[in-house]
CSV table of C-alpha atoms in Angstrom, one decimal:
chain,number,residue,atom,x,y,z
A,1,UNK,CA,-91.5,79.6,31.3
A,2,UNK,CA,-92.3,76.7,29.0
A,3,UNK,CA,-94.3,75.0,31.7
A,4,UNK,CA,-96.3,78.2,32.4
A,5,UNK,CA,-97.0,78.7,28.7
A,6,UNK,CA,-98.6,75.2,28.3
A,7,UNK,CA,-100.0,74.8,31.8
A,8,UNK,CA,-102.5,77.7,31.6
A,9,UNK,CA,-104.2,76.7,28.3
A,10,UNK,CA,-104.4,73.1,29.5
A,11,UNK,CA,-106.0,74.0,32.9
A,12,UNK,CA,-108.4,76.3,31.0
A,13,UNK,CA,-109.4,73.6,28.6
A,14,UNK,CA,-110.0,71.1,31.4
A,15,UNK,CA,-112.2,73.5,33.3
A,16,UNK,CA,-114.2,74.4,30.2
A,17,UNK,CA,-114.5,70.7,29.3
A,18,UNK,CA,-115.8,69.9,32.8
A,19,UNK,CA,-118.6,72.4,32.5
A,20,UNK,CA,-119.4,71.2,29.0
A,21,UNK,CA,-119.4,67.6,30.2
A,22,UNK,CA,-121.8,68.4,33.0
A,23,UNK,CA,-124.2,69.9,30.5
A,24,UNK,CA,-123.8,67.3,27.7
A,25,UNK,CA,-124.4,64.4,30.1
A,26,UNK,CA,-127.6,65.7,31.5
A,27,UNK,CA,-129.2,68.0,28.9
A,28,UNK,CA,-131.9,67.0,26.4
A,29,UNK,CA,-130.6,65.8,23.1
A,30,UNK,CA,-127.0,65.9,24.3
A,31,UNK,CA,-127.5,63.4,27.0
A,32,UNK,CA,-129.4,60.8,25.1
A,33,UNK,CA,-128.5,57.4,26.5
A,34,UNK,CA,-128.8,55.7,23.1
A,35,UNK,CA,-125.9,57.7,21.7
A,36,UNK,CA,-122.6,55.8,21.4
A,37,UNK,CA,-120.2,56.5,24.2
A,38,UNK,CA,-117.6,57.8,21.7
A,39,UNK,CA,-120.0,60.6,20.7
A,40,UNK,CA,-120.9,61.4,24.3
A,41,UNK,CA,-117.2,61.7,25.1
A,42,UNK,CA,-116.0,63.6,22.0
A,43,UNK,CA,-118.9,66.2,22.0
A,44,UNK,CA,-117.9,68.0,25.2
A,45,UNK,CA,-114.2,68.0,24.1
A,46,UNK,CA,-115.1,69.6,20.8
A,47,UNK,CA,-117.3,72.2,22.4
A,48,UNK,CA,-114.5,72.9,24.9
A,49,UNK,CA,-111.9,73.3,22.1
A,50,UNK,CA,-114.2,75.9,20.6
A,51,UNK,CA,-114.8,77.8,23.8
A,52,UNK,CA,-111.4,77.6,25.4
A,53,UNK,CA,-109.8,80.5,23.5
A,54,UNK,CA,-112.6,82.8,24.8
A,55,UNK,CA,-111.6,82.1,28.4
A,56,UNK,CA,-107.8,82.5,28.2
A,57,UNK,CA,-108.1,86.0,29.5
A,58,UNK,CA,-110.4,85.1,32.4
A,59,UNK,CA,-107.6,85.5,34.9
A,60,UNK,CA,-108.5,82.4,36.9
A,61,UNK,CA,-106.5,81.4,40.0
A,62,UNK,CA,-104.0,78.6,39.5
A,63,UNK,CA,-104.9,75.5,41.5
A,64,UNK,CA,-102.3,75.0,44.3
A,65,UNK,CA,-102.7,71.2,44.5
A,66,UNK,CA,-104.6,68.2,43.0
A,67,UNK,CA,-107.4,68.5,45.6
A,68,UNK,CA,-108.0,72.1,44.8
A,69,UNK,CA,-108.0,71.4,41.1
A,70,UNK,CA,-110.4,68.5,41.6
A,71,UNK,CA,-112.8,70.9,43.5
A,72,UNK,CA,-112.6,73.3,40.6
A,73,UNK,CA,-113.5,70.6,38.1
A,74,UNK,CA,-116.4,69.4,40.3
A,75,UNK,CA,-117.7,73.0,40.6
A,76,UNK,CA,-117.6,73.5,36.8
A,77,UNK,CA,-119.3,70.2,36.2
A,78,UNK,CA,-122.0,71.2,38.8
A,79,UNK,CA,-122.9,74.4,36.9
A,80,UNK,CA,-123.2,72.5,33.6
A,81,UNK,CA,-125.3,69.8,35.3
A,82,UNK,CA,-127.6,72.4,36.8
A,83,UNK,CA,-128.3,73.8,33.3
A,84,UNK,CA,-128.8,70.3,31.8
A,85,UNK,CA,-130.9,68.8,34.6
A,86,UNK,CA,-133.0,72.0,34.9
A,87,UNK,CA,-134.0,71.8,31.2
A,88,UNK,CA,-134.5,68.1,31.3
A,89,UNK,CA,-136.7,68.5,34.4
A,90,UNK,CA,-138.8,71.1,32.5
A,91,UNK,CA,-139.3,68.8,29.5
A,92,UNK,CA,-140.4,66.0,31.9
A,93,UNK,CA,-143.8,67.7,31.8
A,94,UNK,CA,-144.4,65.8,28.6
A,95,UNK,CA,-144.0,62.5,30.4
A,96,UNK,CA,-146.3,63.7,33.2
A,97,UNK,CA,-148.9,64.5,30.6
A,98,UNK,CA,-148.5,61.1,29.0
A,99,UNK,CA,-149.0,59.4,32.4
A,100,UNK,CA,-152.2,61.4,33.1
A,101,UNK,CA,-153.7,60.6,29.6
A,102,UNK,CA,-152.8,56.9,29.9
A,103,UNK,CA,-154.4,56.6,33.3
A,104,UNK,CA,-157.6,58.4,32.2
A,105,UNK,CA,-157.9,56.5,28.9
A,106,UNK,CA,-157.3,53.0,30.4
A,107,UNK,CA,-154.1,52.5,28.4
A,108,UNK,CA,-151.7,52.6,31.3
A,109,UNK,CA,-150.9,48.9,30.8
A,110,UNK,CA,-149.5,49.6,27.4
A,111,UNK,CA,-145.9,50.4,28.5
A,112,UNK,CA,-142.6,50.0,26.7
A,113,UNK,CA,-139.1,50.2,27.9
A,114,UNK,CA,-137.5,53.5,27.0
A,115,UNK,CA,-133.7,53.7,26.6
A,116,UNK,CA,-133.7,57.4,27.3
A,117,UNK,CA,-135.8,57.0,30.5
A,118,UNK,CA,-134.1,53.7,31.5
A,119,UNK,CA,-137.5,52.6,32.7
A,120,UNK,CA,-140.8,51.5,31.4
A,121,UNK,CA,-143.2,54.3,30.5
A,122,UNK,CA,-146.7,54.5,28.8
A,123,UNK,CA,-146.7,54.9,25.1
A,124,UNK,CA,-148.2,58.4,25.4
A,125,UNK,CA,-145.3,59.5,27.6
A,126,UNK,CA,-142.9,58.4,24.8
A,127,UNK,CA,-145.0,60.1,22.2
A,128,UNK,CA,-145.3,63.4,24.0
A,129,UNK,CA,-141.7,63.4,25.0
A,130,UNK,CA,-140.6,62.9,21.4
A,131,UNK,CA,-142.9,65.8,20.4
A,132,UNK,CA,-141.4,68.0,23.1
A,133,UNK,CA,-137.9,67.0,22.0
A,134,UNK,CA,-138.7,67.7,18.4
A,135,UNK,CA,-140.0,71.2,19.2
A,136,UNK,CA,-136.9,71.7,21.4
A,137,UNK,CA,-134.7,71.1,18.3
A,138,UNK,CA,-136.9,73.1,15.9
A,139,UNK,CA,-136.8,76.3,18.0
A,140,UNK,CA,-133.1,75.9,18.6
A,141,UNK,CA,-133.2,75.0,22.3
A,142,UNK,CA,-129.8,73.3,22.0
A,143,UNK,CA,-128.3,76.5,20.7
A,144,UNK,CA,-130.1,78.4,23.5
A,145,UNK,CA,-128.6,76.0,26.0
A,146,UNK,CA,-125.0,76.5,24.7
A,147,UNK,CA,-125.6,80.3,24.8
A,148,UNK,CA,-126.7,79.9,28.4
A,149,UNK,CA,-123.5,78.1,29.2
A,150,UNK,CA,-121.6,81.0,27.6
A,151,UNK,CA,-123.7,83.5,29.7
A,152,UNK,CA,-122.9,81.5,32.8
A,153,UNK,CA,-119.2,82.4,32.4
A,154,UNK,CA,-120.1,86.1,32.9
A,155,UNK,CA,-121.7,85.4,36.3
A,156,UNK,CA,-119.4,82.5,37.3
A,157,UNK,CA,-115.9,82.8,35.7
A,158,UNK,CA,-113.6,79.8,35.5
A,159,UNK,CA,-112.2,78.8,38.9
A,160,UNK,CA,-114.6,80.9,40.9
A,161,UNK,CA,-117.6,78.5,40.9
A,162,UNK,CA,-119.7,78.2,44.1
A,163,UNK,CA,-122.8,76.1,44.5
A,164,UNK,CA,-125.9,78.3,44.0
A,165,UNK,CA,-127.6,78.8,47.4
A,166,UNK,CA,-130.9,78.8,45.7
A,167,UNK,CA,-130.4,75.4,44.0
A,168,UNK,CA,-133.2,73.7,46.0
A,169,UNK,CA,-135.6,76.6,45.2
A,170,UNK,CA,-134.6,76.4,41.5
A,171,UNK,CA,-135.3,72.7,41.4
A,172,UNK,CA,-138.7,73.2,43.2
A,173,UNK,CA,-139.6,75.9,40.8
A,174,UNK,CA,-138.7,73.9,37.7
A,175,UNK,CA,-140.6,70.8,39.1
A,176,UNK,CA,-143.7,73.0,39.7
A,177,UNK,CA,-143.4,74.4,36.1
A,178,UNK,CA,-143.0,70.9,34.8
A,179,UNK,CA,-146.1,69.6,36.6
A,180,UNK,CA,-148.1,72.7,35.4
A,181,UNK,CA,-147.0,72.1,31.9
A,182,UNK,CA,-148.0,68.4,32.1
A,183,UNK,CA,-151.5,69.4,33.4
A,184,UNK,CA,-152.0,72.0,30.6
A,185,UNK,CA,-150.8,69.6,27.9
A,186,UNK,CA,-153.1,66.8,29.1
A,187,UNK,CA,-156.1,69.1,29.7
A,188,UNK,CA,-157.9,68.7,26.3
A,189,UNK,CA,-157.7,64.9,26.4
A,190,UNK,CA,-158.7,64.8,30.1
A,191,UNK,CA,-161.7,67.0,29.6
A,192,UNK,CA,-162.9,65.0,26.6
A,193,UNK,CA,-162.5,61.7,28.5
A,194,UNK,CA,-164.4,63.2,31.5
A,195,UNK,CA,-167.3,64.1,29.3
A,196,UNK,CA,-167.2,60.7,27.7
A,197,UNK,CA,-167.3,59.0,31.1
A,198,UNK,CA,-170.3,61.1,32.1
A,199,UNK,CA,-172.1,60.3,28.8
A,200,UNK,CA,-171.5,56.6,29.2
A,201,UNK,CA,-172.8,56.8,32.8
A,202,UNK,CA,-176.1,58.4,31.5
A,203,UNK,CA,-176.4,55.8,28.8
A,204,UNK,CA,-175.8,52.8,31.1
A,205,UNK,CA,-178.3,54.3,33.6
A,206,UNK,CA,-180.9,54.5,30.9
A,207,UNK,CA,-180.0,51.1,29.3
A,208,UNK,CA,-178.6,48.8,32.0
A,209,UNK,CA,-178.3,45.9,29.5
A,210,UNK,CA,-175.4,47.7,27.8
A,211,UNK,CA,-171.9,46.6,28.9
A,212,UNK,CA,-170.4,49.8,30.1
A,213,UNK,CA,-166.9,48.4,30.4
A,214,UNK,CA,-166.7,47.2,26.8
A,215,UNK,CA,-168.2,50.3,25.2
A,216,UNK,CA,-166.5,52.7,27.5
A,217,UNK,CA,-163.0,51.3,26.8
A,218,UNK,CA,-163.4,51.4,23.1
A,219,UNK,CA,-165.0,54.9,23.2
A,220,UNK,CA,-162.3,56.3,25.5
A,221,UNK,CA,-159.5,55.0,23.2
A,222,UNK,CA,-161.1,56.7,20.2
A,223,UNK,CA,-161.8,59.9,22.0
A,224,UNK,CA,-158.2,60.0,23.3
A,225,UNK,CA,-156.7,59.7,19.8
A,226,UNK,CA,-159.1,62.3,18.5
A,227,UNK,CA,-158.3,64.7,21.3
A,228,UNK,CA,-154.6,64.3,20.8
A,229,UNK,CA,-154.9,64.8,17.1
A,230,UNK,CA,-157.0,68.0,17.6
A,231,UNK,CA,-154.7,69.5,20.2
A,232,UNK,CA,-151.2,68.5,19.0
A,233,UNK,CA,-150.6,72.0,17.7
A,234,UNK,CA,-151.4,73.5,21.0
A,235,UNK,CA,-149.2,71.0,22.7
A,236,UNK,CA,-146.2,72.0,20.5
A,237,UNK,CA,-146.9,75.7,21.2
A,238,UNK,CA,-146.9,75.0,25.0
A,239,UNK,CA,-143.6,73.2,24.8
A,240,UNK,CA,-142.1,76.0,22.7
A,241,UNK,CA,-143.3,78.7,25.2
A,242,UNK,CA,-141.6,77.0,28.1
A,243,UNK,CA,-138.1,76.5,26.7
A,244,UNK,CA,-136.6,80.0,26.7
A,245,UNK,CA,-138.2,81.1,30.1
A,246,UNK,CA,-137.0,77.9,31.6
A,247,UNK,CA,-133.4,78.6,30.6
A,248,UNK,CA,-133.7,82.2,31.8
A,249,UNK,CA,-135.0,80.9,35.2
A,250,UNK,CA,-131.9,78.7,35.5
A,251,UNK,CA,-129.5,81.5,34.6
A,252,UNK,CA,-131.2,83.9,37.1
A,253,UNK,CA,-130.6,81.3,39.8
A,254,UNK,CA,-126.9,81.1,38.8
A,255,UNK,CA,-126.6,84.9,38.8
A,256,UNK,CA,-128.1,85.1,42.2
A,257,UNK,CA,-125.6,82.5,43.4
A,258,UNK,CA,-122.7,84.5,42.0
């Protein structure tokens, strides 16, 4: 009797912690690589301690052996990772926009190493990603994500997790939305740079003695910064509009899988 009393809460806690860990290791803000490993380890445990009492009445099946329990843990971690990776993939549109702007403006060589990306990326990619992450925090995207994890327990209770059959379609949809978001964010700067290139072409055609490369590079840099300054509010609005629909898209795929 004593073993049964303590075993059920322990199994429940471990399963909840697995889903929280999958989300915290991959989601924006929670999965930042620059956070100390102690914080990244304690955060899922604290969230699991908070949510475990809500799942005691879930009526999950008891694992029969270590292999079965390990499969349950892997399934829970998979659901959390789907939520985290899906949202991270959506916010990657900011990095795509930065890449496009850097290529068009001639500043693609100005790259720095990003701890969060674990790779070198243009400065504009870092700038726009930090803008997207700031908007994500301001609108409460981290709270929406935790709410989405709670909603996932309705569709997929503890111990009854299966891999969503539409996982590949979900990732393709989110990648498409991310690319579309990057194009829309970069559109003002790209249009301004295109008009600047056309104007420089007319000028150098009229006055061949002008060095088009020197003038064009300086003019493109100035136009890029002016276009970003003029459109930063619209960029923040675009990022804000994509967060909640993106989370709903991921939840719909999980519900379909259930």
